[in-house]
Coordinates of C-alpha atoms in Angstrom, one line a residue:
Chain A
M1 CA 152.7 161.1 159.3
K2 CA 149.0 160.7 160.3
R3 CA 150.0 158.7 163.3
R4 CA 152.5 161.4 164.3
G5 CA 149.7 164.0 164.1
L6 CA 147.5 161.9 166.3
F7 CA 150.4 161.5 168.8
F8 CA 150.8 165.3 169.2
L9 CA 147.1 165.7 169.4
Q10 CA 147.0 163.3 172.3
L11 CA 150.0 164.8 173.9
G12 CA 148.5 168.2 173.7
F13 CA 145.2 167.0 175.2
T14 CA 147.1 165.3 178.1
L15 CA 149.1 168.4 178.8
F16 CA 146.0 170.5 178.7
V17 CA 144.3 168.3 181.3
C18 CA 147.4 168.3 183.4
A19 CA 147.5 172.1 183.3
F20 CA 144.2 172.2 185.2
L21 CA 144.3 168.9 187.2
I22 CA 147.8 168.3 188.3
V23 CA 149.7 171.6 188.0
P24 CA 147.5 173.6 190.4
M25 CA 147.7 170.7 192.8
I26 CA 151.5 170.7 192.8
L27 CA 151.7 174.5 193.0
S28 CA 149.3 174.6 195.9
I29 CA 151.3 172.0 197.7
M30 CA 154.5 173.9 197.0
A31 CA 152.8 177.1 198.3
G32 CA 152.2 175.3 201.6
L33 CA 155.9 174.4 201.9
T34 CA 157.5 177.8 200.8
V35 CA 158.7 180.3 203.4
N36 CA 157.1 183.2 201.5
Y37 CA 154.7 182.6 198.6
F38 CA 155.1 186.1 197.1
V39 CA 158.9 185.8 197.0
G40 CA 158.6 182.3 195.6
I41 CA 160.5 179.1 196.0
E42 CA 163.8 181.0 196.4
S43 CA 162.7 182.0 199.8
G44 CA 163.3 178.4 200.9
L45 CA 161.2 175.4 202.0
T46 CA 159.7 175.0 205.4
L47 CA 157.3 172.8 207.4
R48 CA 156.4 175.8 209.6
W49 CA 153.0 176.3 207.9
V50 CA 152.1 172.6 208.1
M51 CA 152.9 172.7 211.8
E52 CA 150.8 175.8 212.3
V53 CA 147.9 174.1 210.6
W54 CA 148.4 171.0 212.8
N55 CA 148.5 173.1 216.0
G56 CA 145.6 175.3 215.1
Y57 CA 143.3 173.0 213.2
R58 CA 144.1 169.5 214.5
D59 CA 140.6 169.2 216.0
T60 CA 139.0 169.9 212.6
I61 CA 141.0 167.0 211.1
F62 CA 139.9 164.6 213.8
L63 CA 136.3 165.7 213.6
S64 CA 136.3 165.2 209.8
I65 CA 137.7 161.7 210.1
G66 CA 135.2 160.9 212.9
L67 CA 132.3 162.3 210.9
A68 CA 133.4 160.4 207.7
L69 CA 133.5 157.1 209.6
A70 CA 130.2 157.8 211.4
C71 CA 128.7 158.7 208.1
L72 CA 130.1 155.5 206.6
A73 CA 128.6 153.4 209.4
A74 CA 125.2 155.1 209.0
T75 CA 125.1 154.7 205.2
L76 CA 126.1 151.1 205.5
V77 CA 123.4 150.3 208.0
L78 CA 120.8 152.3 206.1
G79 CA 122.0 152.0 202.5
I80 CA 122.6 148.2 202.1
P81 CA 119.2 147.1 203.4
A82 CA 117.6 149.9 201.3
A83 CA 119.4 148.8 198.2
Y84 CA 118.4 145.2 198.9
V85 CA 114.7 146.1 199.2
L86 CA 114.9 148.3 196.1
A87 CA 116.5 145.4 194.2
K88 CA 114.0 142.8 195.4
R89 CA 110.8 144.8 194.9
Q90 CA 110.8 146.6 191.6
N91 CA 107.6 148.6 191.4
A92 CA 106.5 152.2 191.0
L93 CA 106.8 152.9 194.7
T94 CA 110.4 151.7 195.0
R95 CA 111.4 153.5 191.8
A96 CA 110.0 156.7 193.3
I97 CA 111.9 156.1 196.5
E98 CA 115.1 155.5 194.5
E99 CA 114.6 158.9 192.7
L100 CA 113.7 160.7 196.0
L101 CA 116.9 159.5 197.6
V102 CA 118.9 161.4 195.1
M103 CA 117.2 164.7 195.9
P104 CA 119.7 165.9 198.5
V105 CA 122.4 165.6 195.7
A106 CA 120.4 167.6 193.2
V107 CA 119.2 170.3 195.7
P108 CA 121.9 172.8 196.7
G109 CA 123.5 171.8 199.9
L110 CA 122.8 175.2 201.4
A111 CA 119.1 174.6 200.9
T112 CA 119.2 171.2 202.6
A113 CA 121.2 172.7 205.5
L114 CA 118.8 175.6 205.8
A115 CA 115.8 173.2 205.9
L116 CA 117.5 171.2 208.7
I117 CA 118.2 174.4 210.7
V118 CA 114.6 175.6 210.3
T119 CA 113.3 172.3 211.4
Y120 CA 115.7 171.2 214.2
G121 CA 117.7 174.3 214.9
S122 CA 115.8 175.0 218.1
L123 CA 116.9 171.7 219.6
S124 CA 120.1 173.3 221.0
G125 CA 121.8 170.2 222.3
F126 CA 121.4 168.6 218.8
R127 CA 122.1 171.9 216.9
T128 CA 125.5 172.3 218.6
S129 CA 126.6 168.6 218.4
W130 CA 128.5 167.1 215.5
A131 CA 125.5 164.7 215.0
F132 CA 123.8 167.7 213.4
I133 CA 126.4 167.8 210.7
L134 CA 126.3 164.0 210.5
V135 CA 122.6 164.1 209.6
G136 CA 123.4 166.4 206.7
H137 CA 126.3 164.3 205.5
V138 CA 124.2 161.1 205.6
L139 CA 121.4 162.7 203.6
F140 CA 124.0 163.8 201.0
T141 CA 126.0 160.6 200.8
L142 CA 123.3 157.9 201.2
P143 CA 122.2 157.9 197.5
F144 CA 125.8 157.1 196.6
M145 CA 125.9 154.0 198.8
V146 CA 122.4 152.9 197.8
R147 CA 123.1 153.4 194.1
S148 CA 126.4 151.5 194.0
V149 CA 125.1 148.6 196.0
L150 CA 121.9 148.5 194.0
A151 CA 123.8 148.5 190.7
V152 CA 125.7 145.3 191.8
L153 CA 122.6 143.7 193.1
M154 CA 120.8 144.3 189.8
A155 CA 123.7 142.8 187.8
I156 CA 123.6 139.5 189.7
D157 CA 120.6 137.2 189.6
L158 CA 119.9 137.8 193.3
K159 CA 116.5 136.1 193.3
T160 CA 117.8 132.8 192.0
L161 CA 120.9 132.9 194.1
E162 CA 118.8 133.4 197.2
E163 CA 116.4 130.6 196.1
G164 CA 119.4 128.4 195.6
A165 CA 120.6 129.1 199.2
A166 CA 117.1 128.6 200.5
S167 CA 116.8 125.2 198.8
L168 CA 120.0 124.2 200.8
G169 CA 118.3 125.2 204.0
A170 CA 119.5 128.7 204.5
G171 CA 117.0 131.0 206.3
F172 CA 116.7 134.8 205.6
W173 CA 119.6 136.0 207.8
E174 CA 121.9 133.2 206.6
R175 CA 121.2 134.0 203.0
F176 CA 121.8 137.7 203.7
R177 CA 125.1 137.0 205.4
D178 CA 126.4 134.3 203.1
I179 CA 125.0 135.2 199.7
V180 CA 123.8 138.8 199.5
L181 CA 126.5 140.6 201.4
P182 CA 129.5 138.8 199.9
N183 CA 128.2 139.2 196.4
C184 CA 127.6 142.9 196.6
R185 CA 131.0 143.5 198.2
Q186 CA 132.2 145.4 195.1
G187 CA 129.3 147.8 195.4
I188 CA 129.7 148.2 199.1
L189 CA 133.4 149.1 198.7
A190 CA 132.7 151.4 195.8
G191 CA 130.0 153.1 197.8
S192 CA 132.1 153.3 200.9
L193 CA 134.8 155.0 198.9
M194 CA 132.4 157.6 197.7
V195 CA 130.8 158.2 201.1
V196 CA 134.1 158.7 202.9
T197 CA 135.6 161.0 200.4
L198 CA 132.4 163.0 199.9
S199 CA 131.9 163.4 203.6
M200 CA 135.5 164.5 204.1
G201 CA 135.3 167.1 201.4
E202 CA 131.7 168.3 201.9
F203 CA 131.6 172.1 202.4
N204 CA 128.3 173.6 201.2
M205 CA 126.1 172.1 203.8
T206 CA 128.6 171.8 206.5
W207 CA 129.4 175.5 206.3
L208 CA 125.8 176.3 207.4
L209 CA 125.5 173.4 209.8
H210 CA 128.7 173.9 211.8
T211 CA 129.2 175.8 215.0
P212 CA 132.6 177.2 216.3
F213 CA 133.0 173.9 218.2
T214 CA 132.0 171.7 215.3
K215 CA 134.3 172.9 212.5
T216 CA 135.3 170.3 209.9
L217 CA 138.4 170.2 207.8
P218 CA 136.9 172.0 204.7
V219 CA 135.3 174.6 206.9
G220 CA 138.6 175.2 208.6
L221 CA 140.2 175.4 205.2
A222 CA 137.8 178.2 204.2
D223 CA 138.7 179.9 207.4
A224 CA 142.3 179.7 206.7
Y225 CA 142.0 181.0 203.2
A226 CA 139.8 183.8 204.3
S227 CA 141.6 185.1 207.3
L228 CA 145.2 183.8 207.3
R229 CA 148.2 183.7 205.0
L230 CA 147.9 181.9 201.7
E231 CA 150.7 179.6 202.8
I232 CA 148.7 178.3 205.7
G233 CA 145.7 177.6 203.5
S234 CA 148.0 175.7 201.1
A235 CA 149.6 173.8 203.9
Y236 CA 146.1 172.9 205.0
T237 CA 145.4 171.5 201.5
L238 CA 148.6 169.4 201.8
V239 CA 147.4 168.0 205.1
F240 CA 144.1 167.1 203.4
F241 CA 145.9 165.3 200.6
I242 CA 148.1 163.4 203.1
M243 CA 144.9 162.1 204.8
I244 CA 142.7 161.3 201.8
V245 CA 145.2 159.9 199.3
P246 CA 146.3 156.8 201.3
L247 CA 142.7 156.2 202.2
L248 CA 141.7 156.2 198.5
L249 CA 144.6 153.9 197.6
A250 CA 143.7 151.4 200.3
M251 CA 140.0 151.3 199.3
Q252 CA 140.9 151.0 195.6
A253 CA 143.1 148.0 196.4
F254 CA 140.2 146.4 198.2
A255 CA 137.8 147.0 195.5
K256 CA 139.8 145.4 192.7
P257 CA 137.3 143.6 190.4
R258 CA 137.9 140.1 189.3
P259 CA 137.8 139.6 185.5
A260 CA 135.2 137.2 184.3
K261 CA 136.3 134.8 181.7
F262 CA 135.0 132.3 179.2
V263 CA 135.7 128.7 179.9
A264 CA 135.4 126.2 177.1
E265 CA 134.0 122.7 177.6
E266 CA 136.6 120.1 178.2
T267 CA 136.5 116.9 176.4
E268 CA 137.3 113.9 178.6
Chain B
M1 CA 123.6 104.0 198.8
T2 CA 125.7 107.1 198.7
G3 CA 122.9 109.4 198.1
T4 CA 120.0 110.5 200.1
G5 CA 117.6 109.9 202.9
K6 CA 114.5 107.9 202.5
P7 CA 112.7 109.0 199.3
V8 CA 109.4 110.8 199.9
S9 CA 106.1 110.5 198.2
I10 CA 104.6 113.8 197.1
A11 CA 101.0 114.7 196.6
L12 CA 99.4 117.9 195.3
A13 CA 95.7 118.4 196.1
N14 CA 93.7 121.1 194.4
C15 CA 96.8 123.2 193.8
A16 CA 96.1 126.3 191.7
K17 CA 98.2 129.4 191.2
T18 CA 97.1 132.9 190.4
F19 CA 99.7 135.5 190.3
A20 CA 99.4 139.0 191.9
D21 CA 98.6 140.5 188.5
G22 CA 95.6 138.1 188.0
T23 CA 97.3 135.7 185.6
R24 CA 96.2 132.2 186.2
A25 CA 99.4 130.1 185.9
L26 CA 98.0 126.9 187.1
E27 CA 94.5 125.5 187.1
P28 CA 93.5 123.3 190.2
L29 CA 95.8 120.3 190.0
D30 CA 95.8 116.9 191.7
L31 CA 98.8 114.8 191.4
A32 CA 100.4 111.9 193.2
I33 CA 104.1 111.1 192.9
H34 CA 105.4 107.9 194.3
A35 CA 108.4 107.6 196.5
G36 CA 111.5 107.0 194.3
E37 CA 109.8 107.8 191.1
T38 CA 111.1 110.2 188.4
V39 CA 108.3 112.3 187.1
V40 CA 108.9 114.7 184.2
F41 CA 106.7 117.8 183.7
L42 CA 106.7 118.5 180.0
G43 CA 105.1 121.3 178.0
P44 CA 105.7 124.5 176.1
S45 CA 106.7 127.6 178.0
G46 CA 103.9 129.1 180.0
C47 CA 102.1 125.8 180.5
G48 CA 102.5 125.9 184.3
K49 CA 105.2 123.2 184.6
T50 CA 107.7 125.4 186.4
T51 CA 105.0 126.9 188.6
T52 CA 104.0 123.4 189.7
L53 CA 107.7 122.6 190.5
R54 CA 108.0 125.8 192.5
I55 CA 104.9 124.9 194.5
I56 CA 106.4 121.5 195.3
A57 CA 109.7 123.1 196.2
G58 CA 108.1 125.7 198.5
L59 CA 109.2 128.7 196.4
E60 CA 105.5 129.5 195.7
E61 CA 102.4 128.8 197.8
P62 CA 99.3 127.5 196.0
D63 CA 96.1 129.5 196.1
A64 CA 94.0 129.1 199.1
G65 CA 92.6 125.6 199.3
G66 CA 95.6 123.9 197.7
K67 CA 97.7 121.5 199.6
V68 CA 101.1 120.0 199.2
L69 CA 101.8 116.7 201.1
F70 CA 105.2 115.0 201.6
D71 CA 104.6 111.5 202.8
G72 CA 101.1 112.5 203.8
V73 CA 102.3 115.4 205.9
D74 CA 101.0 118.9 205.0
V75 CA 104.0 121.1 204.0
T76 CA 101.9 123.7 202.1
H77 CA 103.1 126.6 204.3
L78 CA 106.6 125.3 205.0
P79 CA 109.2 127.5 203.2
I80 CA 111.7 125.8 201.0
E81 CA 114.5 126.0 203.5
Q82 CA 112.5 123.7 205.8
R83 CA 111.4 121.2 203.2
N84 CA 114.8 119.5 202.7
V85 CA 114.5 119.3 198.9
G86 CA 117.4 119.5 196.5
M87 CA 117.0 121.9 193.7
V88 CA 118.8 122.4 190.4
F89 CA 118.1 125.6 188.6
Q90 CA 118.2 126.4 184.9
S91 CA 120.8 129.1 185.6
Y92 CA 122.4 126.8 188.2
A93 CA 122.4 129.5 190.9
L94 CA 125.9 128.7 192.0
F95 CA 127.3 131.1 194.5
P96 CA 130.1 133.2 192.8
N97 CA 131.6 134.1 196.2
M98 CA 132.4 130.5 197.0
T99 CA 134.6 127.8 195.4
V100 CA 133.2 124.6 193.9
A101 CA 133.8 122.8 197.2
G102 CA 132.3 125.8 199.1
N103 CA 129.2 125.5 197.0
V104 CA 128.8 121.8 197.4
G105 CA 129.3 122.0 201.2
Y106 CA 127.1 125.0 201.8
G107 CA 123.9 123.1 202.7
L108 CA 125.9 121.0 205.2
R109 CA 127.5 124.0 206.8
I110 CA 124.1 125.6 207.2
R111 CA 123.0 122.4 208.9
K112 CA 125.9 122.8 211.3
V113 CA 127.5 119.5 210.2
P114 CA 131.0 119.2 211.7
D115 CA 133.8 120.3 209.4
A116 CA 135.4 116.9 209.0
Q117 CA 132.1 115.4 207.9
V118 CA 131.4 118.3 205.5
K119 CA 134.8 117.7 203.9
A120 CA 134.2 113.9 203.5
R121 CA 130.8 114.4 202.0
V122 CA 132.0 117.1 199.6
S123 CA 134.8 114.9 198.4
E124 CA 132.4 112.0 198.0
M125 CA 130.0 114.2 195.9
L126 CA 132.8 115.6 193.8
A127 CA 134.1 112.1 193.1
M128 CA 130.6 110.9 192.2
M129 CA 130.2 113.8 189.7
Q130 CA 133.8 113.3 188.4
I131 CA 134.7 116.9 189.3
T132 CA 137.3 116.3 192.1
R133 CA 139.9 118.3 190.3
L134 CA 137.7 121.4 190.2
A135 CA 137.3 121.5 194.0
D136 CA 139.1 124.8 194.5
R137 CA 138.0 126.6 191.3
R138 CA 135.9 129.7 191.4
I139 CA 132.5 129.4 189.7
D140 CA 133.5 131.8 186.9
Q141 CA 136.3 129.4 186.0
L142 CA 133.9 126.6 185.1
S143 CA 132.3 125.7 181.8
G144 CA 128.6 125.2 181.4
G145 CA 128.8 121.4 181.7
Q146 CA 131.0 121.7 184.8
R147 CA 128.6 124.1 186.5
Q148 CA 125.8 121.7 185.8
R149 CA 127.7 118.9 187.7
V150 CA 128.5 121.3 190.6
A151 CA 124.8 122.2 190.8
L152 CA 123.8 118.5 190.9
A153 CA 126.5 117.7 193.5
R154 CA 125.4 120.6 195.7
A155 CA 121.7 119.6 195.6
I156 CA 122.4 116.0 196.4
A157 CA 125.0 116.7 199.1
V158 CA 122.4 117.5 201.8
R159 CA 120.7 114.1 201.3
P160 CA 117.4 115.8 200.2
R161 CA 114.1 114.0 200.4
A162 CA 113.4 114.8 196.8
L163 CA 115.4 116.3 193.9
L164 CA 113.8 119.0 191.8
L165 CA 115.3 119.9 188.5
D166 CA 114.1 123.0 186.6
E167 CA 115.2 122.7 182.9
P168 CA 118.7 121.8 184.0
L169 CA 120.1 121.1 180.5
T170 CA 118.4 123.9 178.5
A171 CA 121.4 126.2 178.7
L172 CA 123.8 123.7 177.3
D173 CA 124.6 122.7 173.7
A174 CA 123.1 119.6 172.1
K175 CA 126.0 117.3 172.4
L176 CA 126.7 118.1 176.0
R177 CA 123.0 117.7 176.7
D178 CA 123.1 114.1 175.5
T179 CA 126.1 113.3 177.7
L180 CA 124.6 114.9 180.8
R181 CA 121.2 113.4 180.2
L182 CA 122.8 110.0 180.4
D183 CA 124.7 111.0 183.6
I184 CA 121.5 112.4 185.2
D185 CA 119.6 109.2 184.3
S186 CA 122.2 106.9 185.9
L187 CA 122.4 109.2 188.9
L188 CA 118.6 109.2 189.5
R189 CA 118.5 105.4 189.1
S190 CA 121.4 104.8 191.5
L191 CA 120.1 107.3 194.1
G192 CA 116.6 105.9 194.0
I193 CA 115.4 109.4 194.9
T194 CA 112.0 111.0 194.2
A195 CA 112.8 113.3 191.3
I196 CA 110.8 115.9 189.5
Y197 CA 112.2 117.1 186.3
V198 CA 110.9 120.0 184.3
T199 CA 111.6 120.4 180.6
H200 CA 110.2 121.5 177.3
D201 CA 112.3 118.9 175.4
Q202 CA 110.2 115.8 174.7
A203 CA 113.3 113.7 174.0
E204 CA 114.6 114.5 177.5
A205 CA 111.2 113.7 179.0
M206 CA 111.0 110.3 177.2
A207 CA 114.5 109.3 178.2
L208 CA 114.3 110.3 181.9
G209 CA 110.8 110.0 183.0
D210 CA 109.2 107.0 184.7
R211 CA 106.1 109.0 184.1
I212 CA 105.5 112.1 182.1
V213 CA 103.0 114.8 183.0
V214 CA 102.2 116.7 179.8
M215 CA 100.9 120.2 180.5
E216 CA 99.2 122.8 178.4
H217 CA 97.8 126.2 179.5
G218 CA 98.1 125.4 183.2
R219 CA 96.3 122.1 182.9
V220 CA 97.4 118.5 182.8
A221 CA 96.9 117.2 179.3
Q222 CA 98.0 113.6 180.0
I223 CA 99.9 111.6 182.6
G224 CA 101.5 108.3 181.7
K225 CA 104.5 106.3 181.0
P226 CA 106.6 107.6 178.1
R227 CA 105.4 104.7 175.9
E228 CA 101.7 105.4 176.7
I229 CA 102.1 109.0 176.0
Y230 CA 103.8 108.4 172.7
Q231 CA 101.6 105.5 171.5
R232 CA 98.3 106.5 173.0
P233 CA 98.2 110.4 173.2
A234 CA 95.0 111.5 175.0
T235 CA 94.6 114.8 173.1
R236 CA 95.6 116.3 169.8
F237 CA 98.0 118.6 171.7
V238 CA 99.8 115.7 173.2
A239 CA 100.0 113.9 169.9
D240 CA 101.5 116.9 168.2
F241 CA 103.8 117.9 171.1
I242 CA 105.5 114.5 171.5
G243 CA 107.2 113.2 168.4
T244 CA 105.9 113.6 164.9
M245 CA 102.4 112.8 164.0
N246 CA 101.0 112.3 160.4
R247 CA 97.4 113.0 159.6
L248 CA 95.0 111.9 156.9
T249 CA 91.5 113.3 156.5
G250 CA 88.7 111.4 154.9
T251 CA 85.8 109.1 155.8
A252 CA 85.6 105.6 157.3
R253 CA 83.2 102.9 156.0
D254 CA 83.2 99.1 156.3
G255 CA 86.6 98.9 157.8
V256 CA 88.3 101.1 155.2
F257 CA 89.4 104.7 155.6
R258 CA 89.2 106.6 152.4
C259 CA 91.3 109.8 151.7
K260 CA 92.5 111.7 148.7
A261 CA 95.5 109.6 148.2
G262 CA 93.9 106.2 148.5
A263 CA 92.3 103.8 151.0
V264 CA 93.7 102.4 154.2
A265 CA 92.3 99.0 155.4
W266 CA 91.5 99.4 159.1
P267 CA 89.0 96.8 160.3
E268 CA 88.5 98.6 163.7
A269 CA 88.0 102.1 162.1
P270 CA 85.2 104.0 164.0
A271 CA 82.5 105.0 161.7
T272 CA 82.7 108.6 162.8
A273 CA 86.4 109.0 162.0
T274 CA 87.1 111.9 159.7
E275 CA 90.8 112.1 160.5
I276 CA 93.4 109.4 161.3
L277 CA 96.8 109.9 162.9
F278 CA 99.9 107.7 162.9
R279 CA 103.6 108.0 163.6
P280 CA 106.3 108.1 160.9
E281 CA 107.5 104.6 161.8
D282 CA 104.1 103.1 161.1
I283 CA 104.2 104.0 157.4
R284 CA 106.8 102.9 154.8
V285 CA 107.4 103.1 151.1
A286 CA 106.0 100.0 149.5
G287 CA 108.4 97.8 147.6
S288 CA 107.8 97.0 143.9
G289 CA 105.0 94.5 143.4
E290 CA 103.7 95.1 147.0
A291 CA 100.2 96.4 147.4
A292 CA 100.3 100.1 148.3
S293 CA 97.3 101.6 150.1
L294 CA 98.3 105.3 149.3
Q295 CA 99.9 107.0 146.4
G296 CA 102.0 110.2 146.8
T297 CA 104.9 112.2 145.4
V298 CA 108.1 112.9 147.2
A299 CA 108.2 116.6 148.2
S300 CA 111.6 116.5 150.0
A301 CA 114.1 113.9 150.9
F302 CA 116.8 114.3 153.6
F303 CA 119.5 111.7 153.7
L304 CA 120.5 111.4 157.4
G305 CA 123.0 108.6 157.1
D306 CA 121.2 105.7 158.8
R307 CA 117.9 106.6 157.2
T308 CA 116.2 109.0 154.8
R309 CA 113.5 111.3 156.0
L310 CA 110.9 111.7 153.3
F311 CA 108.2 114.3 153.1
V312 CA 105.5 112.8 150.8
D313 CA 102.7 114.9 149.3
V314 CA 99.4 113.0 149.5
G315 CA 97.1 116.0 148.8
E316 CA 96.6 116.8 152.5
E317 CA 97.4 120.1 154.2
R318 CA 100.7 118.8 155.4
P319 CA 102.9 116.2 153.7
L320 CA 103.4 112.8 155.4
V321 CA 106.7 112.3 157.2
I322 CA 108.2 108.9 156.5
E323 CA 111.5 107.5 157.9
S324 CA 112.8 105.2 155.2
T325 CA 115.7 102.8 155.7
A326 CA 115.6 101.7 152.1
R327 CA 118.9 101.9 150.3
R328 CA 117.3 104.1 147.7
D329 CA 117.9 107.5 146.3
F330 CA 114.6 109.3 146.3
Q331 CA 114.1 112.0 143.8
H332 CA 112.0 115.1 144.2
G333 CA 108.7 114.6 142.5
E334 CA 109.1 110.8 142.4
A335 CA 105.8 108.9 142.7
V336 CA 105.8 106.4 145.6
G337 CA 103.4 103.8 146.9
L338 CA 102.9 103.8 150.7
A339 CA 101.9 101.0 153.1
I340 CA 100.5 101.8 156.6
D341 CA 100.6 99.4 159.6
P342 CA 97.0 99.6 160.9
R343 CA 98.2 98.8 164.4
G344 CA 99.6 102.3 164.6
L345 CA 96.4 104.1 163.6
L346 CA 94.7 106.5 166.0
V347 CA 91.6 108.6 166.1
L348 CA 91.4 111.7 168.4

């Protein structure tokens, strides 16, 4: 009887979570595929809205993908060495830097964007290019890359591994290439996953930083919701899912961790 | 010889080490290690033995004024990757991103040795360490003892000029330690390589070392062959750290040392002696009818199979430790007569 009660409790909780996590998602997708949302599904299914999104907002999709990849490249180049230095030199200064890196996540995106505009807004070539948005995205996503790589570097005995490689004749770059990078692969992949998805979905900062010519997917989505039919906005969401879900799955597959196991001594 | 290049002689001149926080890890040290010799640095943790090893390896630089010489050539400022030394770490430092064969061959690949030669050398090393069947395993699929063998194979594969071992057996259980100690001993003998072995285990030091450097508080307490260190310890610290030492306090006069429990005949006794020291094997329980120089009572008796370890109270601060092979069942509180071999007596 007790177990039965527990089962229904768990079922109830699961359904409750689904009601807020999965049901709205499905309804939103359906809305993007219905002929008329207010009439309902009886009005029939169509790809018309998806095509309209594709024709009207194609550029925002490509810009978002491009931005996410550029942001990933930047955070890899900046974040991995930063994490390496933070892991190698544990002192008050590096701990302070580690905390400061997280600031753009804690501070509202609008505030960061405003600060960027106040400082660099007058450089018109820069202000109107997508690089301006990229700067904001890198500021926002960098801590996620640094933190996940740092977590892995702290978990392995980096110092001894490097000393081991050095004792075998490996210089700094060889050690970095052969020992450091492969052993923080998990952290790099996890960080990349965060960076790409965060950059793709970032709205706060981007909304202030964008110009009519540098509109990203989420900004376009806001446009669509605000000024067009609800069906188009929903179709837009669907397009976003189609882009982001395969990406997430691919990266998850890459980042599959290996289970460590205990090995008993063998008697010979 | 399957092993290495020509063994190197190593000299430390005036090597001290002060860490950034001001801690003095090593007082100025001079030391000469002969080519092909196995030297063991022995001491409790914090005595400076690992620091000395790391200075020799090139992982630390000595304070200004210190010098490290390999075959007379100054290598003080040469980083470890250019010293061509093999190193075995306490935690093994095996690369988790490579297989066993990958680990063993890494140093050769760094040296741009052609693939075929790397392969041949790796198989040779794996065969020598009897781990051929582990070649394709990942590191996390190995037991502690197997990791130890991989670490040794990896260090030797590059034909280093010297082999440096930092507490290589500490992480293993006692039985495995004994087996691997034998293996390491025959390995070092067959390679004829200059080897420096750091440990806090005196049994390991005695078994492996051609010479032992006993260290205490960043200073060398004594350097010598295992037998010298054991039989003629230079300081009370060495006497206590290596093996078991018995003590009797009293006064010496006319070739006799008198203490609470009796008198020990010792013709060479220095007149100033107030304390004499001796090993458990230099004292025995006197047989019936035999003259006993000391009288005591059994405080504890541990039957160990081949012998019985007795703790005999003789009115001193600590009971005497005696290894008795007598086929006798000692009782707690039993009175025993003791005979001491004066050849084993020491004054420090």
